[in-house]
Short mmCIF file of C-alpha atoms in Angstrom, two decimals:
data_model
loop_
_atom_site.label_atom_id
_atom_site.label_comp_id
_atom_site.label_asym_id
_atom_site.label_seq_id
_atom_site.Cartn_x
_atom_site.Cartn_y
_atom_site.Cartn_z
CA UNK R 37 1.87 -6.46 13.89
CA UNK R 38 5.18 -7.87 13.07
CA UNK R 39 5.11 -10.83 15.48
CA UNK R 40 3.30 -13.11 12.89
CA UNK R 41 5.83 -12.51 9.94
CA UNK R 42 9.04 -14.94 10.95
CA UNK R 43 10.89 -15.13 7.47
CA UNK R 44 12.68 -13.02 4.63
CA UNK R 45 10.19 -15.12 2.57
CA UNK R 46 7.10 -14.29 4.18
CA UNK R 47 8.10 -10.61 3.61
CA UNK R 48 8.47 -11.18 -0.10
CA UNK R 49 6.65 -8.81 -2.55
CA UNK R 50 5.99 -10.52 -5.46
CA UNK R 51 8.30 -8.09 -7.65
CA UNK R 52 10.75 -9.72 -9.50
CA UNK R 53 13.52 -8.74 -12.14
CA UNK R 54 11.05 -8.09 -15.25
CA UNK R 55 9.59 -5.45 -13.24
CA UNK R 56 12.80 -3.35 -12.77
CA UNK R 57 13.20 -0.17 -15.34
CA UNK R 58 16.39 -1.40 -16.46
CA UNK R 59 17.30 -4.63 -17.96
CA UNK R 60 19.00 -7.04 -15.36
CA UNK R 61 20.56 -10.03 -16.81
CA UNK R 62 18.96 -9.63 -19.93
CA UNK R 63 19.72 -11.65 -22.61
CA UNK R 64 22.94 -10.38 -24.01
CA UNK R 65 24.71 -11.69 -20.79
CA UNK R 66 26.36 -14.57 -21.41
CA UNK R 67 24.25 -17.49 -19.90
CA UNK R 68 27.00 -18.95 -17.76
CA UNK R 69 26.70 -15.68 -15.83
CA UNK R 70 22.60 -15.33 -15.98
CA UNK R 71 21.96 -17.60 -12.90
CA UNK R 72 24.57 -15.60 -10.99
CA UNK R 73 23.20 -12.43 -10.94
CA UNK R 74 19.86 -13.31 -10.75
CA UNK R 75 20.34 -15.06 -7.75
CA UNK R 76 21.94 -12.03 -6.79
CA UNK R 77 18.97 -10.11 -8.10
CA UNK R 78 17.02 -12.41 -6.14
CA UNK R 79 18.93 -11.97 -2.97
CA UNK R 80 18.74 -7.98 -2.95
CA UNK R 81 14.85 -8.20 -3.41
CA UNK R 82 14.68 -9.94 -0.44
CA UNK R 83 16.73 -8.13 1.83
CA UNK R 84 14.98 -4.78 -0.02
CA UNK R 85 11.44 -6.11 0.51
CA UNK R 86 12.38 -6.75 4.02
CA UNK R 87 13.41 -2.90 4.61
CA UNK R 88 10.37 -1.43 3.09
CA UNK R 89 7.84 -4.17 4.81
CA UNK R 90 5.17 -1.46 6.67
CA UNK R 91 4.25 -4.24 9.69
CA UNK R 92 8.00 -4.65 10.45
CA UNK R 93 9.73 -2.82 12.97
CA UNK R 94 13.08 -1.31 12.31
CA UNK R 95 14.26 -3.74 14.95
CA UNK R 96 12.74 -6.64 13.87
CA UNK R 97 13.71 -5.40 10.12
CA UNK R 98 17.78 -5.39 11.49
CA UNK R 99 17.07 -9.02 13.16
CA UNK R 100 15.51 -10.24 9.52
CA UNK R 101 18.52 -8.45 7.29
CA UNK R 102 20.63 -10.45 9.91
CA UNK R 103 19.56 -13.45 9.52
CA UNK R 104 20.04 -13.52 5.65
CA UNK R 105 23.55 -12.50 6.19
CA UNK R 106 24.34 -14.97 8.12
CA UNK R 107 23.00 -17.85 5.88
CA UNK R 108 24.80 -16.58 3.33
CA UNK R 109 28.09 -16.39 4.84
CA UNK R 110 27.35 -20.00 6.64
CA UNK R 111 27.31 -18.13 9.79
CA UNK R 112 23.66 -19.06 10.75
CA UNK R 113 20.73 -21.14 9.80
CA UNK R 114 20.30 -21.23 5.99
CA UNK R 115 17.68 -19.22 4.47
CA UNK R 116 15.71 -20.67 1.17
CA UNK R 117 16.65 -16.60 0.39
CA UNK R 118 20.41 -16.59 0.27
CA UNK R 119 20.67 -20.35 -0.54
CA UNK R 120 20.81 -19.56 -4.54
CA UNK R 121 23.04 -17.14 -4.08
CA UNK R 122 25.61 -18.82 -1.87
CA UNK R 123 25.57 -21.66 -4.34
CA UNK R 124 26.50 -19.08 -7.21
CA UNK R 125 29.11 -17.81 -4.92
CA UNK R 126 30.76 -21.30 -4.60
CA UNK R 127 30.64 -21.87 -8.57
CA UNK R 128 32.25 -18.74 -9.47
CA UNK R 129 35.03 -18.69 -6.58
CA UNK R 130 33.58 -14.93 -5.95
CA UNK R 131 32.98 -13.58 -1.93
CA UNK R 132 29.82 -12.30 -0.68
CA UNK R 133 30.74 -8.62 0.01
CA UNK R 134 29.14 -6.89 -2.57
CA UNK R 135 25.40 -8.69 -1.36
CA UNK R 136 26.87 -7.62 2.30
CA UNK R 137 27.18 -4.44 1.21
CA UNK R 138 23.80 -4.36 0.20
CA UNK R 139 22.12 -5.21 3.66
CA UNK R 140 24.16 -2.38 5.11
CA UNK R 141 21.85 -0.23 2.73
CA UNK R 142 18.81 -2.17 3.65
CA UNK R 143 19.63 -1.92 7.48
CA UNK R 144 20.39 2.45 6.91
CA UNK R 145 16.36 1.91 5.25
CA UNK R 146 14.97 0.40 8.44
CA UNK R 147 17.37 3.18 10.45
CA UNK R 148 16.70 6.35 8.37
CA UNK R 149 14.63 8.21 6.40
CA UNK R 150 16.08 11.45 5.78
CA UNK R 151 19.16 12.73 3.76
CA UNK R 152 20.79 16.11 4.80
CA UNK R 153 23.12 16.79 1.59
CA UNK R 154 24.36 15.52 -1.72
CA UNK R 155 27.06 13.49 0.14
CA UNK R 156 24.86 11.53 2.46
CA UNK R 157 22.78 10.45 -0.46
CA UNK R 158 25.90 9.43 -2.17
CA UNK R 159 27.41 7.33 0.86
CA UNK R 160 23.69 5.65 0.73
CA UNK R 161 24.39 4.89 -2.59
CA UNK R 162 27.90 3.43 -1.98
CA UNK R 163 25.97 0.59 -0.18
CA UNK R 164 22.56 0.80 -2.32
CA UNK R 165 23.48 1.11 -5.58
CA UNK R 166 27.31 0.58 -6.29
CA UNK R 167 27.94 -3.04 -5.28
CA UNK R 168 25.70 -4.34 -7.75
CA UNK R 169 27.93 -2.71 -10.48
CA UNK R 170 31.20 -3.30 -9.13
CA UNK R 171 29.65 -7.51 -8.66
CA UNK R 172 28.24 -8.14 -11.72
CA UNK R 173 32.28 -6.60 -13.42
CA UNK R 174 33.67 -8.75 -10.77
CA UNK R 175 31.70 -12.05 -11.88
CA UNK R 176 32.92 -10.94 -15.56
CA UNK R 177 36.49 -10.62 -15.04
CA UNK R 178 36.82 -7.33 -15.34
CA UNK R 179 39.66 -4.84 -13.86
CA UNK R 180 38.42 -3.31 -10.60
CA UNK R 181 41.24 -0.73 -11.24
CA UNK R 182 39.51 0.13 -14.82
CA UNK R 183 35.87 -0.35 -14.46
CA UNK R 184 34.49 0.50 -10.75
CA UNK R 185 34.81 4.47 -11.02
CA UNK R 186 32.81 4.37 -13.98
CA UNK R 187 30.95 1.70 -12.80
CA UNK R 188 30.08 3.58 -9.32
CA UNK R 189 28.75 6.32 -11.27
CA UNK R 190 26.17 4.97 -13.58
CA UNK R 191 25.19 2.66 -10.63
CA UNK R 192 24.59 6.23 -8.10
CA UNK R 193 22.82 7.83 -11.01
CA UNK R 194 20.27 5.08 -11.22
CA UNK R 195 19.77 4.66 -7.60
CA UNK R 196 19.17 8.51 -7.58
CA UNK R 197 16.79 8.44 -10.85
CA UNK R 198 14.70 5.60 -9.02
CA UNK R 199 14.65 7.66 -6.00
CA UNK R 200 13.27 10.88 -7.95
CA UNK R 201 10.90 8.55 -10.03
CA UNK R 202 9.28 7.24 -7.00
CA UNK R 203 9.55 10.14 -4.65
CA UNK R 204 6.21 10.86 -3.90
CA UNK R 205 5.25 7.03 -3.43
CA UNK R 206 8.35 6.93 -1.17
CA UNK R 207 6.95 9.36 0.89
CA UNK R 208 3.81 8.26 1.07
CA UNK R 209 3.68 4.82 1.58
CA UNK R 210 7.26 4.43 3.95
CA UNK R 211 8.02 8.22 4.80
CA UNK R 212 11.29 8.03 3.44
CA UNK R 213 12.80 10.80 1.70
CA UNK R 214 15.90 10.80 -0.30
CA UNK R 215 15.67 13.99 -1.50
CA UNK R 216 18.35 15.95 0.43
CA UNK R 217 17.34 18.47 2.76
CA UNK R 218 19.20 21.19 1.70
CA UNK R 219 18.36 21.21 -1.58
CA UNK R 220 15.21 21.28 -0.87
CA UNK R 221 15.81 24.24 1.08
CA UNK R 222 17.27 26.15 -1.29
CA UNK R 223 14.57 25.89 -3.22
CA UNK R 224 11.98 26.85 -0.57
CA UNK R 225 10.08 23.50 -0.83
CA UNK R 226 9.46 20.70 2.33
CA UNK R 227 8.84 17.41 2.11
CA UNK R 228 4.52 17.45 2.39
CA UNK R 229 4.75 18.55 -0.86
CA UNK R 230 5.96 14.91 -1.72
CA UNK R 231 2.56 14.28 -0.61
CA UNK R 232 0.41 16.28 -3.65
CA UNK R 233 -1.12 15.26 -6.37
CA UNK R 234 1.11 17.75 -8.49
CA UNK R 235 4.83 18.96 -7.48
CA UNK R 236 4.57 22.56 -7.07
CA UNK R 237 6.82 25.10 -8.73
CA UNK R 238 9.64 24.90 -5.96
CA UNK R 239 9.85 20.90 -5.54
CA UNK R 240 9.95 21.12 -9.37
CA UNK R 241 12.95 22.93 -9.00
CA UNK R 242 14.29 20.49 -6.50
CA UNK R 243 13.74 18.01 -8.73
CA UNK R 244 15.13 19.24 -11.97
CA UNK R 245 18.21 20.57 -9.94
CA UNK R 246 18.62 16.90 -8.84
CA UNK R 247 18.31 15.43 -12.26
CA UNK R 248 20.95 17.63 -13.34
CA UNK R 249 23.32 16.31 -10.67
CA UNK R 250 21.85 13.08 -12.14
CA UNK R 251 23.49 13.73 -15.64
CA UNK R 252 26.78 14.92 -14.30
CA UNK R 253 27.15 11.51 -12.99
CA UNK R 254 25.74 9.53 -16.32
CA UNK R 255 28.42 11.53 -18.33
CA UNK R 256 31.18 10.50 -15.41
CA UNK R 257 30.13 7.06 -16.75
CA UNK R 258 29.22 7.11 -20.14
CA UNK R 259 32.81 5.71 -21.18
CA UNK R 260 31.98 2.12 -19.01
CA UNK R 261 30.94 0.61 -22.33
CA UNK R 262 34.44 0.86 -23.83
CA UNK R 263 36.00 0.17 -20.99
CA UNK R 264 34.82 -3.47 -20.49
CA UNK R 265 36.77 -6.24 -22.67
CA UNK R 266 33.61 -8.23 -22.21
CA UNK R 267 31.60 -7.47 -25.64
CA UNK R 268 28.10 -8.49 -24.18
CA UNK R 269 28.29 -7.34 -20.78
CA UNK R 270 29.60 -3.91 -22.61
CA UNK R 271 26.14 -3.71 -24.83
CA UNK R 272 24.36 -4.77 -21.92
CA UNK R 273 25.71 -1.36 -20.04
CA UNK R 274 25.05 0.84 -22.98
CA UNK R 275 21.54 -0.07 -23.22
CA UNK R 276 20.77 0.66 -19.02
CA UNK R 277 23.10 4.00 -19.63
CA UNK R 278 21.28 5.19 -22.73
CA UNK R 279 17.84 4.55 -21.03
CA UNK R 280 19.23 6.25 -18.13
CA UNK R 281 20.16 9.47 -19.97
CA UNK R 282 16.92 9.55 -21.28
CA UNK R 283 14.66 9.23 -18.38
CA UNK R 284 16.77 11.55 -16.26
CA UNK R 285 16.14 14.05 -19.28
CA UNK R 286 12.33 13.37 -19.28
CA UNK R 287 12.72 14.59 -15.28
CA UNK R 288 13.78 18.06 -16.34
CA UNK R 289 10.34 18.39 -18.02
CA UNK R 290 8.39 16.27 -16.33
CA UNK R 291 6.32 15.97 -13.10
CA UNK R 292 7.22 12.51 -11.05
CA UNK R 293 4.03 13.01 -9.39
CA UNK R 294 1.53 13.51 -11.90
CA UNK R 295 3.15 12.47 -14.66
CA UNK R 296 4.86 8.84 -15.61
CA UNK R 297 8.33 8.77 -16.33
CA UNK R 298 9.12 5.05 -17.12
CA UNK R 299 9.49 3.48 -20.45
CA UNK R 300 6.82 2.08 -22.03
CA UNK R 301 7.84 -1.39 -23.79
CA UNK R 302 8.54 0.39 -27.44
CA UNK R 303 10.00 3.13 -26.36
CA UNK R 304 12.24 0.99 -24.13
CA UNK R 305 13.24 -1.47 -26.89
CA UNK R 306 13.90 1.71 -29.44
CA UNK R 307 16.56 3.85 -26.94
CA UNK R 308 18.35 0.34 -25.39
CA UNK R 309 19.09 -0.28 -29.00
CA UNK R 310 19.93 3.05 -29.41
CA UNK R 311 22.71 2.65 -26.65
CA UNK R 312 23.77 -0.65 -28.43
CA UNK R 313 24.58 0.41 -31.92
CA UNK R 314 25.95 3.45 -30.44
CA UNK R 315 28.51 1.48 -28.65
CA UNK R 316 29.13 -1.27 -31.55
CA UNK R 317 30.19 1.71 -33.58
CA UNK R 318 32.90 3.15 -31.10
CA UNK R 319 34.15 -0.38 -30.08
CA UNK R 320 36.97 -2.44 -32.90
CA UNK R 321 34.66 -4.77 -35.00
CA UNK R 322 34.51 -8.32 -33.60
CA UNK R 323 33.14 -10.27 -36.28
CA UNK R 324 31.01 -13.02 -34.98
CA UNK R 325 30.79 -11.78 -31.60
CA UNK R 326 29.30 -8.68 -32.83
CA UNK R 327 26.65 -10.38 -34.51
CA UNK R 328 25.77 -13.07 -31.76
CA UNK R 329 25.15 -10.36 -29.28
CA UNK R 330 23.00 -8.21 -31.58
CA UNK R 331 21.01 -11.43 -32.65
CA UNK R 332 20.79 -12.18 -28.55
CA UNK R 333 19.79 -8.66 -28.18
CA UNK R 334 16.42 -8.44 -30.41
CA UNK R 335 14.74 -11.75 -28.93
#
């Protein structure tokens, strides 16, 4: 089935950044770092659309993830996928190893679909999820030494809120599970019961156990905001954390497969703006900088 499919841009889904729970690039970033992390947005989507393409084989998935590596490290043919990107690269004097990084998650997706522990899930999201912290700090100037820790754990705690969001659709439509084994053990539960209509009692448990680990990490985090000199980038972060806190939250009550936990578009608006005055108050007034980013915030 895969034979006829011959590009990353064939593969493409049609999603795009608006369609992500959590702001990316919104406009509180500064614009002269916008086009570089949406062409790193843009990047990731590709590679990501590759690994969860359902005519590909894993093989032919490793080949395609491949290939956009190697046009964006000028290694290979260039790809109308990683051109942006490697353009963005070049103006901002920053390497490619974070996007790199990425793939290696995207090539585990075509590889695996099955987590043991707590720890494997993690090391998936070293690749998955971290790098697009530690790169968009990186692109702001920001101390790895300071800001990656935090960084790393807001960045696992999303990947691992997606992945409970979408864990029945996961299972269903790729028959991946990221739902460690064990826990799922201890709870008595197996992964068919990703496939119901309705979690039962003991993949409930699974999944409010998980959502607890969830918050550990979000509270390992929460002090990113005041850690970042960068005032807008540092509202940006307090927005995704605070909408973060409260989804994760919503999964201790809620049912993932019967029930929607996302943000609806007022409700979204209300807690990201939550997060931001929240963080203005902790952080020393900065006059007209404060005031530009709030304005920047509510268009």
């Amino acid at each position: 089935m895969s034979a006829g499919i011959q590009t990353a841009t064939e593969t493409r889904s049609g999603k795009g950044h608006k369609d992500e729970n959590f702001p990316v690039a919104s406009h509180l970033i500064h614009p002269r770092y916008r086009g570089a992390i949406l062409a790193f947005y843009d990047f990731v989507r590709a590679g990501d659309d590759i690994a969860d393409h359902t005519d590909l084989t894993p093989e032919r998935k490793i080949a395609m993830l491949d290939g956009l590596a190697e046009a964006l490290t000028g290694k290979g043919p260039p790809d109308p996928e990683a051109a942006p990107l490697r353009r963005e690269l070049a103006e901002h004097s920053e390497p490619p190893t974070h996007a790199l990084e990425l793939l290696d998650a995207f090539r585990m997706d075509a590889r695996k679909n099955r987590y043991a522990d707590w720890d494997e899930l993690i090391h998936y999201c070293r690749y998955s999820a971290m790098p697009v912290g530690r790169y968009v700090l990186d692109l702001h100037g920001e101390d790895p030494a300071r800001v990656w820790a935090a960084s790393d754990a807001i960045c696992a705690a999303l990947q691992i809120l997606n992945h409970l969001q979408d864990c029945g659709k996961d299972f269903r439509n790729l028959d991946r599970v990221y739902i460690p084994a064990d826990t799922l053990a201890k709870y008595g539960a197996d992964v068919a019961m990703l496939g119901a209509d309705k979690a039962s009692p003991e993949l409930l448990g699974v999944i409010r156990e998980l959502a607890r680990c969830t918050l550990v990490l979000l509270e390992e985090g929460a002090v990113l905001p005041d850690l970042i000199d960068d005032l807008r980038l540092s509202l940006e972060i307090a927005a995704i954390h605070r909408l973060a806190v409260v989804l994760t939250k919503g999964l201790l009550t809620r049912d993932p497969l019967s029930e929607k936990v996302h943000h609806g578009k007022a409700g979204f608006a209300v807690t990201a703006l939550g997060g931001i005055a929240k963080t203005l108050v902790r952080r020393p007034f900065r006059g007209r900088a404060i005031r530009q980013a709030t304005a920047e915030a509510g268009r």
